[in-house]
Amino acid sequence: MAKNAKFSTGFANALLNSDIRTIFDSGRMDIYDGTQPANANAAVPAVNKLATVDLPADAFGTEAGGILSLVGTWTEAAAILNGTATWFRLRASGDTDAQSTTAIRIDGTVGITAGQFDLVLTSAQIKAGDPVDIDTFDIVIPTT
């Protein structure tokens, strides 16, 4: 699966009106199997949620060159279900995953090859009860 990050309208608006470093503080990253929605405004379709990673209060560091990187390692102690991770939704605190043009979220692909996926994991195979660690994750704002 190729890279296919999608930014929600709420995320784009928040970028214009807020400090991007704090938008996702204490938010969540949900990792799913199945097909990624057409856009980040859409409700989550009928797919399996494999893991939910609670983000720390200071999820991201300082932006450098249009790249914002996570701070430390984000960890979920125990995955929810077995499955193959194919996409994720990064969402701000309080987002219920319903259809919304105001929710602040990013959807993207998950895989194991750096440069080809929006979120790279050591293994796309997730097992219920096993920890899920996210060591590297960047938000890249394209520049012209």
CSV table of N, CA and C in Angstrom, one decimal:
chain,number,residue,atom,x,y,z
A,1,MET,N,0.8,-1.2,0.0
A,1,MET,CA,0.0,0.0,0.0
A,1,MET,C,0.9,1.2,0.0
A,2,ALA,N,0.6,2.2,-0.9
A,2,ALA,CA,1.4,3.4,-1.0
A,2,ALA,C,1.0,4.4,0.1
A,3,LYS,N,1.9,5.4,0.3
A,3,LYS,CA,1.6,6.5,1.3
A,3,LYS,C,0.3,7.2,0.8
A,4,ASN,N,-0.5,7.5,1.8
A,4,ASN,CA,-1.8,8.1,1.4
A,4,ASN,C,-2.4,8.9,2.6
A,5,ALA,N,-1.6,9.7,3.2
A,5,ALA,CA,-2.0,10.5,4.4
A,5,ALA,C,-3.1,11.5,3.9
A,6,LYS,N,-4.1,11.7,4.8
A,6,LYS,CA,-5.2,12.6,4.5
A,6,LYS,C,-5.4,13.4,5.7
A,7,PHE,N,-5.5,14.7,5.5
A,7,PHE,CA,-5.7,15.7,6.6
A,7,PHE,C,-7.1,16.1,6.6
A,8,SER,N,-7.7,16.2,7.8
A,8,SER,CA,-9.1,16.6,7.9
A,8,SER,C,-9.2,18.1,7.8
A,9,THR,N,-10.4,18.6,7.5
A,9,THR,CA,-10.6,20.1,7.5
A,9,THR,C,-10.3,20.7,8.9
A,10,GLY,N,-10.7,20.0,9.9
A,10,GLY,CA,-10.5,20.5,11.3
A,10,GLY,C,-9.0,20.6,11.6
A,11,PHE,N,-8.2,19.7,11.1
A,11,PHE,CA,-6.7,19.7,11.3
A,11,PHE,C,-6.2,20.9,10.5
A,12,ALA,N,-6.6,21.1,9.3
A,12,ALA,CA,-6.1,22.2,8.5
A,12,ALA,C,-6.5,23.6,9.1
A,13,ASN,N,-7.7,23.7,9.6
A,13,ASN,CA,-8.1,24.9,10.3
A,13,ASN,C,-7.3,25.1,11.6
A,14,ALA,N,-7.1,24.1,12.3
A,14,ALA,CA,-6.3,24.2,13.6
A,14,ALA,C,-4.9,24.6,13.3
A,15,LEU,N,-4.3,24.2,12.2
A,15,LEU,CA,-3.0,24.6,11.8
A,15,LEU,C,-2.9,26.1,11.6
A,16,LEU,N,-3.9,26.6,11.0
A,16,LEU,CA,-3.9,28.1,10.7
A,16,LEU,C,-4.1,28.9,12.0
A,17,ASN,N,-4.8,28.3,13.0
A,17,ASN,CA,-5.2,29.1,14.2
A,17,ASN,C,-4.5,28.7,15.5
A,18,SER,N,-3.6,27.7,15.5
A,18,SER,CA,-3.0,27.2,16.7
A,18,SER,C,-1.6,26.7,16.5
A,19,ASP,N,-1.0,26.4,17.6
A,19,ASP,CA,0.4,25.8,17.6
A,19,ASP,C,0.3,24.3,17.3
A,20,ILE,N,0.7,23.9,16.2
A,20,ILE,CA,0.6,22.5,15.8
A,20,ILE,C,1.2,21.5,16.8
A,21,ARG,N,2.2,21.9,17.5
A,21,ARG,CA,2.9,21.1,18.5
A,21,ARG,C,1.9,20.6,19.6
A,22,THR,N,0.9,21.3,19.9
A,22,THR,CA,0.0,21.0,21.0
A,22,THR,C,-1.3,20.4,20.6
A,23,ILE,N,-1.6,20.4,19.3
A,23,ILE,CA,-2.9,19.9,18.8
A,23,ILE,C,-3.3,18.5,19.3
A,24,PHE,N,-2.3,17.6,19.2
A,24,PHE,CA,-2.5,16.2,19.5
A,24,PHE,C,-2.1,15.8,21.0
A,25,ASP,N,-1.7,16.8,21.8
A,25,ASP,CA,-1.3,16.4,23.2
A,25,ASP,C,-2.5,15.7,23.9
A,26,SER,N,-2.2,14.6,24.5
A,26,SER,CA,-3.1,13.8,25.2
A,26,SER,C,-4.2,13.2,24.3
A,27,GLY,N,-3.9,13.1,23.0
A,27,GLY,CA,-4.8,12.5,22.0
A,27,GLY,C,-4.6,11.0,21.9
A,28,ARG,N,-5.0,10.5,20.8
A,28,ARG,CA,-4.8,9.0,20.6
A,28,ARG,C,-4.4,8.7,19.1
A,29,MET,N,-3.7,7.6,19.0
A,29,MET,CA,-3.5,7.0,17.7
A,29,MET,C,-4.1,5.6,17.7
A,30,ASP,N,-5.1,5.5,16.8
A,30,ASP,CA,-5.8,4.2,16.7
A,30,ASP,C,-5.2,3.5,15.4
A,31,ILE,N,-4.9,2.2,15.6
A,31,ILE,CA,-4.3,1.4,14.4
A,31,ILE,C,-5.4,0.4,14.0
A,32,TYR,N,-5.6,0.3,12.7
A,32,TYR,CA,-6.7,-0.5,12.2
A,32,TYR,C,-6.2,-1.5,11.1
A,33,ASP,N,-7.0,-2.5,10.9
A,33,ASP,CA,-6.8,-3.3,9.7
A,33,ASP,C,-7.9,-2.9,8.7
A,34,GLY,N,-7.9,-3.5,7.5
A,34,GLY,CA,-9.0,-3.1,6.5
A,34,GLY,C,-8.6,-1.9,5.7
A,35,THR,N,-9.7,-1.3,5.1
A,35,THR,CA,-9.5,-0.2,4.2
A,35,THR,C,-9.7,1.2,4.9
A,36,GLN,N,-8.7,2.0,4.6
A,36,GLN,CA,-8.7,3.4,5.1
A,36,GLN,C,-9.9,4.2,4.5
A,37,PRO,N,-10.5,5.0,5.3
A,37,PRO,CA,-11.6,5.8,4.7
A,37,PRO,C,-11.1,6.7,3.6
A,38,ALA,N,-12.1,7.2,2.8
A,38,ALA,CA,-11.7,8.1,1.7
A,38,ALA,C,-11.1,9.4,2.1
A,39,ASN,N,-11.4,9.9,3.3
A,39,ASN,CA,-10.8,11.1,3.9
A,39,ASN,C,-10.9,11.1,5.4
A,40,ALA,N,-10.1,12.0,6.0
A,40,ALA,CA,-10.1,12.0,7.5
A,40,ALA,C,-11.3,12.6,8.1
A,41,ASN,N,-12.2,13.2,7.3
A,41,ASN,CA,-13.5,13.7,7.9
A,41,ASN,C,-14.5,12.5,8.1
A,42,ALA,N,-14.3,11.4,7.4
A,42,ALA,CA,-15.2,10.3,7.5
A,42,ALA,C,-15.2,9.6,8.8
A,43,ALA,N,-16.3,9.0,9.2
A,43,ALA,CA,-16.4,8.1,10.4
A,43,ALA,C,-15.5,6.9,10.1
A,44,VAL,N,-15.0,6.2,11.1
A,44,VAL,CA,-14.3,5.0,10.9
A,44,VAL,C,-15.3,3.9,10.4
A,45,PRO,N,-14.9,3.2,9.3
A,45,PRO,CA,-15.7,2.2,8.7
A,45,PRO,C,-15.7,0.9,9.6
A,46,ALA,N,-16.4,-0.1,9.2
A,46,ALA,CA,-16.5,-1.3,9.9
A,46,ALA,C,-15.2,-2.1,9.7
A,47,VAL,N,-14.2,-1.8,10.4
A,47,VAL,CA,-12.9,-2.5,10.4
A,47,VAL,C,-12.5,-2.8,11.9
A,48,ASN,N,-11.5,-3.6,12.0
A,48,ASN,CA,-11.1,-3.9,13.4
A,48,ASN,C,-10.0,-2.9,13.9
A,49,LYS,N,-10.3,-2.4,15.1
A,49,LYS,CA,-9.3,-1.6,15.8
A,49,LYS,C,-8.3,-2.5,16.5
A,50,LEU,N,-7.1,-2.5,16.1
A,50,LEU,CA,-6.1,-3.4,16.6
A,50,LEU,C,-5.4,-2.9,17.9
A,51,ALA,N,-5.3,-1.6,18.0
A,51,ALA,CA,-4.6,-1.0,19.1
A,51,ALA,C,-5.0,0.5,19.2
A,52,THR,N,-5.0,1.0,20.4
A,52,THR,CA,-5.2,2.4,20.7
A,52,THR,C,-4.0,2.9,21.6
A,53,VAL,N,-3.2,3.8,21.0
A,53,VAL,CA,-2.1,4.3,21.7
A,53,VAL,C,-2.4,5.7,22.3
A,54,ASP,N,-2.5,5.8,23.6
A,54,ASP,CA,-2.7,7.1,24.2
A,54,ASP,C,-1.4,8.0,24.2
A,55,LEU,N,-1.6,9.2,23.6
A,55,LEU,CA,-0.4,10.1,23.5
A,55,LEU,C,-0.1,10.8,24.8
A,56,PRO,N,1.1,11.1,25.0
A,56,PRO,CA,1.5,11.9,26.2
A,56,PRO,C,1.0,13.3,26.1
A,57,ALA,N,1.1,14.0,27.2
A,57,ALA,CA,0.7,15.4,27.3
A,57,ALA,C,1.5,16.3,26.4
A,58,ASP,N,2.8,15.9,26.2
A,58,ASP,CA,3.7,16.6,25.2
A,58,ASP,C,4.1,15.6,24.2
A,59,ALA,N,3.2,15.4,23.2
A,59,ALA,CA,3.3,14.4,22.2
A,59,ALA,C,4.4,14.7,21.2
A,60,PHE,N,4.6,15.9,20.8
A,60,PHE,CA,5.5,16.3,19.8
A,60,PHE,C,6.5,17.3,20.3
A,61,GLY,N,7.7,17.3,19.6
A,61,GLY,CA,8.8,18.2,19.9
A,61,GLY,C,8.7,19.5,19.1
A,62,THR,N,9.8,20.1,18.9
A,62,THR,CA,9.8,21.4,18.1
A,62,THR,C,9.9,21.1,16.6
A,63,GLU,N,9.1,21.8,15.9
A,63,GLU,CA,9.1,21.6,14.4
A,63,GLU,C,10.5,22.1,13.9
A,64,ALA,N,11.0,21.4,12.9
A,64,ALA,CA,12.2,21.7,12.2
A,64,ALA,C,12.1,21.4,10.7
A,65,GLY,N,12.2,22.4,9.9
A,65,GLY,CA,12.2,22.2,8.4
A,65,GLY,C,10.9,21.6,7.9
A,66,GLY,N,9.7,22.0,8.5
A,66,GLY,CA,8.5,21.4,8.1
A,66,GLY,C,8.2,20.0,8.6
A,67,ILE,N,9.0,19.5,9.5
A,67,ILE,CA,8.8,18.2,10.1
A,67,ILE,C,8.6,18.3,11.6
A,68,LEU,N,7.5,17.7,12.1
A,68,LEU,CA,7.2,17.6,13.5
A,68,LEU,C,7.3,16.2,13.9
A,69,SER,N,8.2,15.9,14.9
A,69,SER,CA,8.5,14.5,15.3
A,69,SER,C,7.9,14.2,16.7
A,70,LEU,N,7.5,13.0,16.9
A,70,LEU,CA,7.1,12.6,18.3
A,70,LEU,C,8.2,12.7,19.3
A,71,VAL,N,7.8,12.9,20.5
A,71,VAL,CA,8.7,12.9,21.7
A,71,VAL,C,8.7,11.5,22.3
A,72,GLY,N,9.9,10.9,22.5
A,72,GLY,CA,10.0,9.6,23.1
A,72,GLY,C,9.4,8.5,22.3
A,73,THR,N,8.9,7.5,23.0
A,73,THR,CA,8.2,6.4,22.3
A,73,THR,C,6.8,6.4,22.8
A,74,TRP,N,5.8,6.3,21.9
A,74,TRP,CA,4.4,6.1,22.3
A,74,TRP,C,4.2,4.7,22.4
A,75,THR,N,3.6,4.2,23.5
A,75,THR,CA,3.4,2.8,23.8
A,75,THR,C,2.0,2.5,24.2
A,76,GLU,N,1.5,1.4,23.7
A,76,GLU,CA,0.2,0.8,24.1
A,76,GLU,C,0.7,-0.5,24.8
A,77,ALA,N,0.3,-0.7,26.0
A,77,ALA,CA,0.8,-1.9,26.8
A,77,ALA,C,0.3,-3.2,26.2
A,78,ALA,N,-1.0,-3.2,25.7
A,78,ALA,CA,-1.6,-4.4,25.2
A,78,ALA,C,-2.5,-4.2,24.1
A,79,ALA,N,-2.2,-4.7,22.9
A,79,ALA,CA,-3.0,-4.5,21.7
A,79,ALA,C,-4.4,-5.2,22.0
A,80,ILE,N,-5.4,-4.7,21.3
A,80,ILE,CA,-6.8,-5.1,21.5
A,80,ILE,C,-7.1,-6.4,20.7
A,81,LEU,N,-6.7,-6.5,19.5
A,81,LEU,CA,-7.0,-7.7,18.6
A,81,LEU,C,-5.8,-8.1,17.8
A,82,ASN,N,-5.8,-9.3,17.3
A,82,ASN,CA,-4.9,-9.8,16.3
A,82,ASN,C,-5.2,-9.2,14.9
A,83,GLY,N,-4.2,-8.9,14.1
A,83,GLY,CA,-4.5,-8.5,12.8
A,83,GLY,C,-3.3,-7.9,12.1
A,84,THR,N,-3.5,-7.5,10.8
A,84,THR,CA,-2.4,-6.8,10.1
A,84,THR,C,-2.8,-5.3,10.0
A,85,ALA,N,-1.9,-4.5,10.6
A,85,ALA,CA,-2.1,-3.1,10.6
A,85,ALA,C,-2.0,-2.5,9.1
A,86,THR,N,-3.0,-1.8,8.7
A,86,THR,CA,-3.0,-1.2,7.4
A,86,THR,C,-3.1,0.3,7.4
A,87,TRP,N,-3.8,0.9,8.4
A,87,TRP,CA,-3.9,2.4,8.5
A,87,TRP,C,-4.1,2.8,9.9
A,88,PHE,N,-3.9,4.1,10.1
A,88,PHE,CA,-4.1,4.7,11.5
A,88,PHE,C,-4.9,5.9,11.4
A,89,ARG,N,-5.4,6.3,12.6
A,89,ARG,CA,-6.1,7.6,12.7
A,89,ARG,C,-5.4,8.3,14.0
A,90,LEU,N,-4.8,9.4,13.8
A,90,LEU,CA,-4.3,10.2,14.9
A,90,LEU,C,-5.4,11.2,15.1
A,91,ARG,N,-5.8,11.3,16.4
A,91,ARG,CA,-6.9,12.2,16.7
A,91,ARG,C,-6.7,13.0,18.0
A,92,ALA,N,-7.2,14.2,18.0
A,92,ALA,CA,-7.1,15.0,19.1
A,92,ALA,C,-8.0,14.5,20.3
A,93,SER,N,-7.7,14.9,21.5
A,93,SER,CA,-8.4,14.5,22.6
A,93,SER,C,-9.9,14.9,22.5
A,94,GLY,N,-10.8,14.0,22.8
A,94,GLY,CA,-12.2,14.3,22.7
A,94,GLY,C,-12.9,13.9,21.4
A,95,ASP,N,-12.1,13.6,20.4
A,95,ASP,CA,-12.6,13.1,19.1
A,95,ASP,C,-13.3,11.8,19.2
A,96,THR,N,-14.6,11.7,18.8
A,96,THR,CA,-15.3,10.4,18.9
A,96,THR,C,-15.3,9.5,17.7
A,97,ASP,N,-14.5,9.9,16.7
A,97,ASP,CA,-14.4,9.2,15.4
A,97,ASP,C,-15.6,9.2,14.5
A,98,ALA,N,-16.6,10.1,14.8
A,98,ALA,CA,-17.8,10.2,14.0
A,98,ALA,C,-17.4,11.1,12.8
A,99,GLN,N,-18.3,11.0,11.8
A,99,GLN,CA,-18.2,11.9,10.6
A,99,GLN,C,-18.1,13.4,11.1
A,100,SER,N,-17.1,14.1,10.6
A,100,SER,CA,-16.9,15.5,11.1
A,100,SER,C,-15.9,16.3,10.2
A,101,THR,N,-16.3,17.5,10.0
A,101,THR,CA,-15.4,18.4,9.3
A,101,THR,C,-14.7,19.4,10.3
A,102,THR,N,-14.9,19.2,11.6
A,102,THR,CA,-14.3,20.0,12.6
A,102,THR,C,-13.3,19.2,13.5
A,103,ALA,N,-13.4,17.9,13.5
A,103,ALA,CA,-12.5,17.1,14.3
A,103,ALA,C,-11.1,17.2,13.8
A,104,ILE,N,-10.2,17.2,14.7
A,104,ILE,CA,-8.8,17.4,14.3
A,104,ILE,C,-8.1,16.0,14.3
A,105,ARG,N,-7.8,15.6,13.1
A,105,ARG,CA,-7.3,14.2,12.9
A,105,ARG,C,-6.4,14.1,11.6
A,106,ILE,N,-5.6,13.0,11.6
A,106,ILE,CA,-4.9,12.7,10.4
A,106,ILE,C,-5.0,11.2,10.3
A,107,ASP,N,-5.3,10.7,9.0
A,107,ASP,CA,-5.3,9.3,8.7
A,107,ASP,C,-4.1,9.0,7.8
A,108,GLY,N,-3.6,7.8,7.9
A,108,GLY,CA,-2.4,7.5,7.1
A,108,GLY,C,-2.2,6.0,7.0
A,109,THR,N,-1.3,5.6,6.1
A,109,THR,CA,-1.0,4.2,5.9
A,109,THR,C,-0.1,3.7,7.0
A,110,VAL,N,-0.1,2.3,7.2
A,110,VAL,CA,0.8,1.7,8.1
A,110,VAL,C,1.5,0.5,7.4
A,111,GLY,N,2.8,0.4,7.6
A,111,GLY,CA,3.6,-0.6,6.9
A,111,GLY,C,4.9,-0.8,7.6
A,112,ILE,N,5.8,-1.5,7.0
A,112,ILE,CA,7.1,-1.8,7.6
A,112,ILE,C,8.3,-1.1,6.9
A,113,THR,N,8.0,-0.5,5.7
A,113,THR,CA,9.1,0.1,4.9
A,113,THR,C,9.2,1.6,5.0
A,114,ALA,N,10.2,2.1,5.6
A,114,ALA,CA,10.4,3.6,5.7
A,114,ALA,C,10.4,4.2,4.4
A,115,GLY,N,9.7,5.4,4.3
A,115,GLY,CA,9.6,6.1,3.0
A,115,GLY,C,8.4,5.7,2.2
A,116,GLN,N,7.8,4.6,2.5
A,116,GLN,CA,6.7,4.1,1.7
A,116,GLN,C,5.4,4.2,2.4
A,117,PHE,N,5.4,4.4,3.8
A,117,PHE,CA,4.2,4.4,4.6
A,117,PHE,C,4.3,5.6,5.5
A,118,ASP,N,3.1,6.1,5.9
A,118,ASP,CA,3.0,7.2,6.8
A,118,ASP,C,3.4,6.9,8.2
A,119,LEU,N,3.1,5.7,8.7
A,119,LEU,CA,3.6,5.2,10.0
A,119,LEU,C,4.3,3.8,9.7
A,120,VAL,N,5.5,3.8,10.2
A,120,VAL,CA,6.3,2.6,10.0
A,120,VAL,C,6.4,1.8,11.3
A,121,LEU,N,6.0,0.6,11.4
A,121,LEU,CA,6.1,-0.3,12.6
A,121,LEU,C,7.2,-1.3,12.3
A,122,THR,N,7.7,-1.9,13.3
A,122,THR,CA,8.7,-3.0,13.2
A,122,THR,C,8.0,-4.2,12.5
A,123,SER,N,6.7,-4.4,12.8
A,123,SER,CA,5.9,-5.5,12.2
A,123,SER,C,4.5,-5.0,12.0
A,124,ALA,N,3.9,-5.2,10.9
A,124,ALA,CA,2.5,-4.9,10.7
A,124,ALA,C,1.6,-5.9,11.4
A,125,GLN,N,2.1,-7.0,11.8
A,125,GLN,CA,1.3,-8.1,12.4
A,125,GLN,C,1.2,-7.7,13.9
A,126,ILE,N,0.0,-7.4,14.4
A,126,ILE,CA,-0.2,-7.1,15.8
A,126,ILE,C,-1.0,-8.2,16.4
A,127,LYS,N,-0.5,-8.6,17.6
A,127,LYS,CA,-1.1,-9.7,18.4
A,127,LYS,C,-1.8,-9.1,19.7
A,128,ALA,N,-3.0,-9.5,19.9
A,128,ALA,CA,-3.7,-9.1,21.1
A,128,ALA,C,-2.9,-9.4,22.3
A,129,GLY,N,-2.9,-8.4,23.2
A,129,GLY,CA,-2.1,-8.6,24.5
A,129,GLY,C,-0.7,-8.1,24.4
A,130,ASP,N,-0.1,-8.1,23.2
A,130,ASP,CA,1.3,-7.6,23.0
A,130,ASP,C,1.4,-6.1,23.0
A,131,PRO,N,2.5,-5.6,23.5
A,131,PRO,CA,2.7,-4.1,23.4
A,131,PRO,C,2.9,-3.6,22.0
A,132,VAL,N,2.5,-2.4,21.8
A,132,VAL,CA,2.7,-1.7,20.5
A,132,VAL,C,3.4,-0.5,20.8
A,133,ASP,N,4.6,-0.4,20.2
A,133,ASP,CA,5.5,0.8,20.3
A,133,ASP,C,5.6,1.6,19.0
A,134,ILE,N,5.5,2.9,19.2
A,134,ILE,CA,5.7,3.8,18.0
A,134,ILE,C,6.9,4.6,18.4
A,135,ASP,N,8.0,4.3,17.7
A,135,ASP,CA,9.3,4.9,18.0
A,135,ASP,C,9.5,6.1,17.1
A,136,THR,N,8.9,6.1,15.9
A,136,THR,CA,9.2,7.2,14.9
A,136,THR,C,7.8,7.5,14.3
A,137,PHE,N,7.5,8.8,14.4
A,137,PHE,CA,6.3,9.3,13.6
A,137,PHE,C,6.5,10.8,13.4
A,138,ASP,N,6.3,11.2,12.2
A,138,ASP,CA,6.5,12.6,11.8
A,138,ASP,C,5.2,13.1,11.2
A,139,ILE,N,4.9,14.4,11.4
A,139,ILE,CA,3.9,15.1,10.7
A,139,ILE,C,4.8,16.0,9.7
A,140,VAL,N,4.6,15.8,8.4
A,140,VAL,CA,5.3,16.6,7.5
A,140,VAL,C,4.4,17.5,6.7
A,141,ILE,N,4.6,18.8,6.8
A,141,ILE,CA,3.8,19.7,6.1
A,141,ILE,C,4.5,20.1,4.8
A,142,PRO,N,4.0,19.7,3.6
A,142,PRO,CA,4.7,19.9,2.4
A,142,PRO,C,5.0,21.4,2.2
A,143,THR,N,6.1,21.7,1.7
A,143,THR,CA,6.5,23.1,1.4
A,143,THR,C,6.7,23.2,-0.1
A,144,THR,N,6.6,24.4,-0.6
A,144,THR,CA,6.8,24.6,-2.1
A,144,THR,C,8.0,25.4,-2.3
